[in-house]
mmCIF file of C-alpha atoms in Angstrom:
data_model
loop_
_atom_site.group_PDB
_atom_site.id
_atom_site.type_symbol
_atom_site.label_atom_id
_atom_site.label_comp_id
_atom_site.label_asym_id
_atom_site.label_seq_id
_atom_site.Cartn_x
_atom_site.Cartn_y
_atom_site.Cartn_z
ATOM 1 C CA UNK G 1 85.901 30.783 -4.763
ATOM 2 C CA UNK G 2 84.705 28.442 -7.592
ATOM 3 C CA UNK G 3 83.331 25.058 -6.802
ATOM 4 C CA UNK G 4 85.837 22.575 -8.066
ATOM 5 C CA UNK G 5 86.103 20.307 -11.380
ATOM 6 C CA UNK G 6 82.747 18.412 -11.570
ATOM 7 C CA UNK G 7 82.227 15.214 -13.018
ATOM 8 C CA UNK G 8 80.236 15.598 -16.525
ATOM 9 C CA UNK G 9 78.999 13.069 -19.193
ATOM 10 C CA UNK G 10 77.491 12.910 -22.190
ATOM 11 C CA UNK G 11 77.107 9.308 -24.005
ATOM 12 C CA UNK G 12 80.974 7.802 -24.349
ATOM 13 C CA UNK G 13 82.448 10.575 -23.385
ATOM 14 C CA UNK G 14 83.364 12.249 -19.662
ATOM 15 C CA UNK G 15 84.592 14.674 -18.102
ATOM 16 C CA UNK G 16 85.850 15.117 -14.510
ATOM 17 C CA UNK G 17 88.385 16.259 -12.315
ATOM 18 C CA UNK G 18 92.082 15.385 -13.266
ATOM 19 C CA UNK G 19 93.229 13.454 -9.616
ATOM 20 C CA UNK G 20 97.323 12.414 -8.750
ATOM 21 C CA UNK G 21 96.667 8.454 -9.616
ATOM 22 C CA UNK G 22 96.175 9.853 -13.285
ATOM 23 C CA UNK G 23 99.441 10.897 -13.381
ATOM 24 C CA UNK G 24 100.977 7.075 -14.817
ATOM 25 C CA UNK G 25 98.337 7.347 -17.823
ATOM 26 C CA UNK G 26 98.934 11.182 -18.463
ATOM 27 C CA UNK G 27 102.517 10.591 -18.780
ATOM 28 C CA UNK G 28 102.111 7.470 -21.406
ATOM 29 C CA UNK G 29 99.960 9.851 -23.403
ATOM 30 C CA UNK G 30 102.394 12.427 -23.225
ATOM 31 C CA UNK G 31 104.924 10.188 -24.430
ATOM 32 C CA UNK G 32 103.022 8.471 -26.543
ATOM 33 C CA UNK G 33 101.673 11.165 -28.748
ATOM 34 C CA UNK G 34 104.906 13.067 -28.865
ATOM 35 C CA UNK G 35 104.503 13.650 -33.064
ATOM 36 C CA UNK G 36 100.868 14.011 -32.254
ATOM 37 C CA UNK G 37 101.410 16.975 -30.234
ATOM 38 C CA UNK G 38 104.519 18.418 -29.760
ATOM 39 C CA UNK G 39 104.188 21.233 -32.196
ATOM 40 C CA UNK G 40 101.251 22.970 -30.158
ATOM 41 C CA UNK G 41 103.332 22.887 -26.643
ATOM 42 C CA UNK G 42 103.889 25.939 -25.074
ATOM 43 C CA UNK G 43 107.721 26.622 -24.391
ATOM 44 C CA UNK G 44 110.444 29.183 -22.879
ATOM 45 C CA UNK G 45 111.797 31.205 -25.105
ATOM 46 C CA UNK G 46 115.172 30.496 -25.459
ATOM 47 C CA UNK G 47 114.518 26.316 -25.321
ATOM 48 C CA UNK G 48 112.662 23.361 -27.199
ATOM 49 C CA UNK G 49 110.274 20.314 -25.400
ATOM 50 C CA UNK G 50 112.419 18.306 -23.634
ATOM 51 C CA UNK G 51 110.431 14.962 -24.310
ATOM 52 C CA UNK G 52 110.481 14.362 -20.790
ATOM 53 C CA UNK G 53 107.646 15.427 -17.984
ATOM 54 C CA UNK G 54 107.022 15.789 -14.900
ATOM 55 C CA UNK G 55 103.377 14.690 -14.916
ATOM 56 C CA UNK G 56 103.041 14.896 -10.775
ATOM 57 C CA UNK G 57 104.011 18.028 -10.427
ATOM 58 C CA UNK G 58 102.172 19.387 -13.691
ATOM 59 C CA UNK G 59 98.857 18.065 -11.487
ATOM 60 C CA UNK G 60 99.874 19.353 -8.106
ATOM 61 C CA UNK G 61 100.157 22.749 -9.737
ATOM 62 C CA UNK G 62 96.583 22.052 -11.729
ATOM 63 C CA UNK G 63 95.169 21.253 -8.501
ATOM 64 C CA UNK G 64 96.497 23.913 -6.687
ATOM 65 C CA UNK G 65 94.651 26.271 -9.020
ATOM 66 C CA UNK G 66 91.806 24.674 -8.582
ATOM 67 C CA UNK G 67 91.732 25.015 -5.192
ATOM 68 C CA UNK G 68 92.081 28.685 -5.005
ATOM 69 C CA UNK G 69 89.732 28.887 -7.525
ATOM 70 C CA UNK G 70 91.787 30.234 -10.758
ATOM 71 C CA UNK G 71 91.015 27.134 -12.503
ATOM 72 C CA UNK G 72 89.469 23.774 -13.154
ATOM 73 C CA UNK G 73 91.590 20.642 -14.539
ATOM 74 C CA UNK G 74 89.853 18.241 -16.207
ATOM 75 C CA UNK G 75 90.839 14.559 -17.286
ATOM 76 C CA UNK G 76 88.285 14.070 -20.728
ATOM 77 C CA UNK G 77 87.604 10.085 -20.887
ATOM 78 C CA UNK G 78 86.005 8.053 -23.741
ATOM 79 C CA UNK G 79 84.413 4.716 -22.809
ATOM 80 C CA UNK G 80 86.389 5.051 -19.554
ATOM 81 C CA UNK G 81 89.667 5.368 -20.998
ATOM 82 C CA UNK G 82 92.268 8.650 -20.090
ATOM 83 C CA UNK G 83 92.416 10.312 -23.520
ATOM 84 C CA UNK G 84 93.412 14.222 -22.612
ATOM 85 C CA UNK G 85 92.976 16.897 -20.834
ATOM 86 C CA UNK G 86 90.857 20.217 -20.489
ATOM 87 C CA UNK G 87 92.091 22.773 -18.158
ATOM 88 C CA UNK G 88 89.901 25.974 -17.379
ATOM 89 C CA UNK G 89 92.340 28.872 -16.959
ATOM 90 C CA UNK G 90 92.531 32.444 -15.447
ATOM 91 C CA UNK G 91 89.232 32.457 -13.925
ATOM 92 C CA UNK G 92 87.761 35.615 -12.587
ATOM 93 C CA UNK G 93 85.015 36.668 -11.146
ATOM 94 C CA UNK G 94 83.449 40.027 -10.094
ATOM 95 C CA UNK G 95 83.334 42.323 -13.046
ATOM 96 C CA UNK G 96 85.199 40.265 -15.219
ATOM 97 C CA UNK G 97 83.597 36.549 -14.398
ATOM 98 C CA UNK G 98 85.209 35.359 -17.384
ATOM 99 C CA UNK G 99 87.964 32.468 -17.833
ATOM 100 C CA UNK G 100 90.241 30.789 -20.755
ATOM 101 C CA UNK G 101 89.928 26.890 -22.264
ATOM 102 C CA UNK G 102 93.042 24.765 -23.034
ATOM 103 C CA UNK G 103 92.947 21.310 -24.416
ATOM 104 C CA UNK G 104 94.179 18.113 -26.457
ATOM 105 C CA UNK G 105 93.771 14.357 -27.143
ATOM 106 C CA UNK G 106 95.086 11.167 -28.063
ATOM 107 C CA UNK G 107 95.395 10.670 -31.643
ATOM 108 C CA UNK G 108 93.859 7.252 -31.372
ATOM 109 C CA UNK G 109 90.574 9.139 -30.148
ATOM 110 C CA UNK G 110 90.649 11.650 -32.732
ATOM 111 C CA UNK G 111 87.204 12.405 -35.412
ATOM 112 C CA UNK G 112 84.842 10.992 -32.528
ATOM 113 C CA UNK G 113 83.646 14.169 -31.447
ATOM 114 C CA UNK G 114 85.381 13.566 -27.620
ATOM 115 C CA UNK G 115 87.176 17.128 -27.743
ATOM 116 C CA UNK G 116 84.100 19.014 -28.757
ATOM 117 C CA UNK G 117 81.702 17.207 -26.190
ATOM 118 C CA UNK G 118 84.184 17.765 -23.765
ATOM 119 C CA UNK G 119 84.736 21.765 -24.710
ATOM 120 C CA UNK G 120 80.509 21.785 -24.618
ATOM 121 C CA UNK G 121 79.890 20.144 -21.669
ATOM 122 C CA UNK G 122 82.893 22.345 -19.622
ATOM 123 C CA UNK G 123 81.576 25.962 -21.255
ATOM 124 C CA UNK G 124 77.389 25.000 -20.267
ATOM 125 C CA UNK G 125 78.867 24.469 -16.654
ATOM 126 C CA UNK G 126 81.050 27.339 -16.642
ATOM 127 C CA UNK G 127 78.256 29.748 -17.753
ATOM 128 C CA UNK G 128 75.758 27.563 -16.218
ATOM 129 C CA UNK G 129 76.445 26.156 -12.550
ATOM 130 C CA UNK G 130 79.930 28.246 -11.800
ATOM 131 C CA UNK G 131 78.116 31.463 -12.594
ATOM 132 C CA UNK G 132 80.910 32.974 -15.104
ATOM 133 C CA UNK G 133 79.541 35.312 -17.912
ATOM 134 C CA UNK G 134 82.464 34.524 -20.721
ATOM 135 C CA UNK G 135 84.546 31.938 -22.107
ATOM 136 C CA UNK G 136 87.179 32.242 -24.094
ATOM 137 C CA UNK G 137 89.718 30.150 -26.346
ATOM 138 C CA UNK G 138 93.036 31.061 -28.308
ATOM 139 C CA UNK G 139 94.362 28.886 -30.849
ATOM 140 C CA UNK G 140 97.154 28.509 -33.438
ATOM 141 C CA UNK G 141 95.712 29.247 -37.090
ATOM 142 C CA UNK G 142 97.339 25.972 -38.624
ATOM 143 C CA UNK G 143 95.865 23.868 -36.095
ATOM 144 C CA UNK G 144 92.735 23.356 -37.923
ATOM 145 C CA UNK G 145 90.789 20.457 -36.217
ATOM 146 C CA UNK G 146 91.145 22.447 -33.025
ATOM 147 C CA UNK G 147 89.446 25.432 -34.933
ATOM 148 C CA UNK G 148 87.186 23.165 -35.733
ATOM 149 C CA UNK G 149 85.898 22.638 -32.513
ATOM 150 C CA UNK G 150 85.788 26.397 -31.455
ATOM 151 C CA UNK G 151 83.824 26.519 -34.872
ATOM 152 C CA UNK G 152 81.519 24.075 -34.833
ATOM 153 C CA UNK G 153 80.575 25.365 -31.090
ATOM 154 C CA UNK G 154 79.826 28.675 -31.971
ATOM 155 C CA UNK G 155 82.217 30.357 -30.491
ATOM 156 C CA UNK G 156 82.428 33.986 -32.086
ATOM 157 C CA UNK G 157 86.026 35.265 -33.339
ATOM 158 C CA UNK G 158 87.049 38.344 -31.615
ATOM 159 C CA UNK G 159 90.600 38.543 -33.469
ATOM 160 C CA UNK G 160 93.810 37.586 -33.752
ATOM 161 C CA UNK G 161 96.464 37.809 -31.050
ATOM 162 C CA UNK G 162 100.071 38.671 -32.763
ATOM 163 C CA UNK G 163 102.738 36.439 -31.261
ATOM 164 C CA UNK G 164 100.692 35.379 -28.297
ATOM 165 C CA UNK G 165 102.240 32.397 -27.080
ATOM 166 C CA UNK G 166 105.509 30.868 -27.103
ATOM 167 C CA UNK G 167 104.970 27.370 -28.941
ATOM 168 C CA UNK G 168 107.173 25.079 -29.782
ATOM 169 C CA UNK G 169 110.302 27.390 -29.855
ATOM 170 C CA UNK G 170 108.553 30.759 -31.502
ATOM 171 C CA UNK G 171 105.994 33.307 -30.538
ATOM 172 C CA UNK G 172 103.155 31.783 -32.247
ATOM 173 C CA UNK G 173 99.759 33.965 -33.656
ATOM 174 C CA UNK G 174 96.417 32.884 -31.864
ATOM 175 C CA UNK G 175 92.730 33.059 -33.557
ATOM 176 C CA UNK G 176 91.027 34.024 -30.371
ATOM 177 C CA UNK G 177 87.282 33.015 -29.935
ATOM 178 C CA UNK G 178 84.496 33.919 -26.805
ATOM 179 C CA UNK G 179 81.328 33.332 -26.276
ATOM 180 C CA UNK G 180 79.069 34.831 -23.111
ATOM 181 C CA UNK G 181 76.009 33.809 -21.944
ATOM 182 C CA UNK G 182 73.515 35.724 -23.789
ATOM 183 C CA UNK G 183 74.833 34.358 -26.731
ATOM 184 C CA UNK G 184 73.188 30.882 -25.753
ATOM 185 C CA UNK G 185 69.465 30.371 -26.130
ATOM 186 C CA UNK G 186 70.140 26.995 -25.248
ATOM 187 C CA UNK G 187 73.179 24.529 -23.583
ATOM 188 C CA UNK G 188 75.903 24.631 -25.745
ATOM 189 C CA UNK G 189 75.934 20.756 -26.020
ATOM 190 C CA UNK G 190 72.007 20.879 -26.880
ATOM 191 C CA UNK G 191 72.460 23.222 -29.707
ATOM 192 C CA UNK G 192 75.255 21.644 -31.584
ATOM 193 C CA UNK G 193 73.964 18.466 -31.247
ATOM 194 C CA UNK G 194 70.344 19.367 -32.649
ATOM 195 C CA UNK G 195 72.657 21.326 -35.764
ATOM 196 C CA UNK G 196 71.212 24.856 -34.822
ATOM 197 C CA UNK G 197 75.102 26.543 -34.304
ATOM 198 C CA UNK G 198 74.815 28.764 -37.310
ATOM 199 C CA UNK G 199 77.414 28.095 -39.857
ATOM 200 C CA UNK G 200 81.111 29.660 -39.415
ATOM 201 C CA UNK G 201 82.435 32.189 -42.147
ATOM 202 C CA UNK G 202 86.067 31.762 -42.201
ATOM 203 C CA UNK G 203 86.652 34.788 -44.349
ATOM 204 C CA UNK G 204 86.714 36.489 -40.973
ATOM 205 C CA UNK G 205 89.907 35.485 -40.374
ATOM 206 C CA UNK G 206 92.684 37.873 -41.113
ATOM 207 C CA UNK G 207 95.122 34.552 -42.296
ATOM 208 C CA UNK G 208 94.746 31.339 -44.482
ATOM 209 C CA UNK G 209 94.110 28.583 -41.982
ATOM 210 C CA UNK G 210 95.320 24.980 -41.916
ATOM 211 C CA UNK G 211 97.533 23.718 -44.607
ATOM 212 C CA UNK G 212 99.865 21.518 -42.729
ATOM 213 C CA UNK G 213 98.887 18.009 -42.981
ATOM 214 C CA UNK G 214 100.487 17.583 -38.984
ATOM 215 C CA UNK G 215 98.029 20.766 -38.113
ATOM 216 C CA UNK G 216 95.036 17.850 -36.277
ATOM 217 C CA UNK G 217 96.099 17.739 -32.379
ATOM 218 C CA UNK G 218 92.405 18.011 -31.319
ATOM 219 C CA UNK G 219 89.127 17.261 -32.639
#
């Protein structure tokens, strides 16, 4: 059993534990940023988003994983203000002790770093405090400010997963990314603050990256 979604800070930005009273400012988000990010939304085969949400019960079942300790859900904040979300997925312990990062923000808090502080401060806990020995993230080659952030981490690439996810109406390729914890000399946040993440060759990638001007749901 994991401890649950801590509260964690770094100058503007914070994150802690998404909570049922969030669930008015999640939705007007949601609905807010529709163009923003509709195109990296995970569907059912067979359908399209909806536009409409059920932000209550898209909690209850966060928090429900939280509880039995498969996952952490995280509201990020900047200067106090609801701007996304970071969930912490299929967490494992044992042999394993590994889990998976999700996450997005408001365009309006976009290029001021909130996504990667938030993805640094999350991964130092998870290898850190909640004991875990990997982390891992999967995301969609054209979405190339989230890349970014995996990037500008150092988060290794491991490869690329073949019609991973259904997204937006299609299986969609995902660049997947890990790092474990003898990969970090230092806190994550420490490291890429003080520029020592060694710089990212993107001729590892088996794709061309990027190229859609709507690609930026995350920085």
């Amino acid at each position: 059993m994991f401890d649950s979604a801590p509260r964690l800070s770094h100058g503007a930005i914070t994150v802690r534990g998404i909570r049922q009273r969030d669930a008015k400012a999640l939705e007007a988000e949601l609905l807010a940023n529709r163009s923003w990010l509709e195109r990296w939304e995970a569907t059912l085969p067979g359908t399209r988003p909806s536009g409409r949400f059920d932000t209550r019960s898209s909690i209850r079942s966060l928090l429900d994983a939280d509880r039995d300790g498969t996952g952490m859900a995280f509201a990020i904040e900047v200067d106090g203000e609801f701007a996304g979300q970071l969930n912490v997925a299929n967490i494992s312990g044992g042999a394993l002790a590994s889990s998976t990062l999700g996450y997005w923000i408001a365009q309006r808090f976009a290029g001021r770093g909130a996504t990667t502080t938030a993805v640094a401060l999350v991964t130092d806990h998870l290898l850190g405090q909640a004991g875990l020995h990997r982390v891992e993230v999967c995301i969609r080659p054209e979405n190339i400010a989230s890349l970014r952030v995996a990037e500008k981490l150092g988060f290794r690439y491991e490869g690329c997963r073949r019609r991973y996810i259904h997204i937006d109406g299609d299986w969609r390729d995902h660049l997947c990314f890990a790092i474990v914890r003898e990969e970090l000399a230092e806190p994550m946040l420490n490291r890429w603050l003080a520029g020592r993440v060694p710089p990212f060759d993107r001729s590892v990638y088996p794709m061309q990256v990027g190229g859609d001007p709507r690609a930026g749901s995350q920085r």
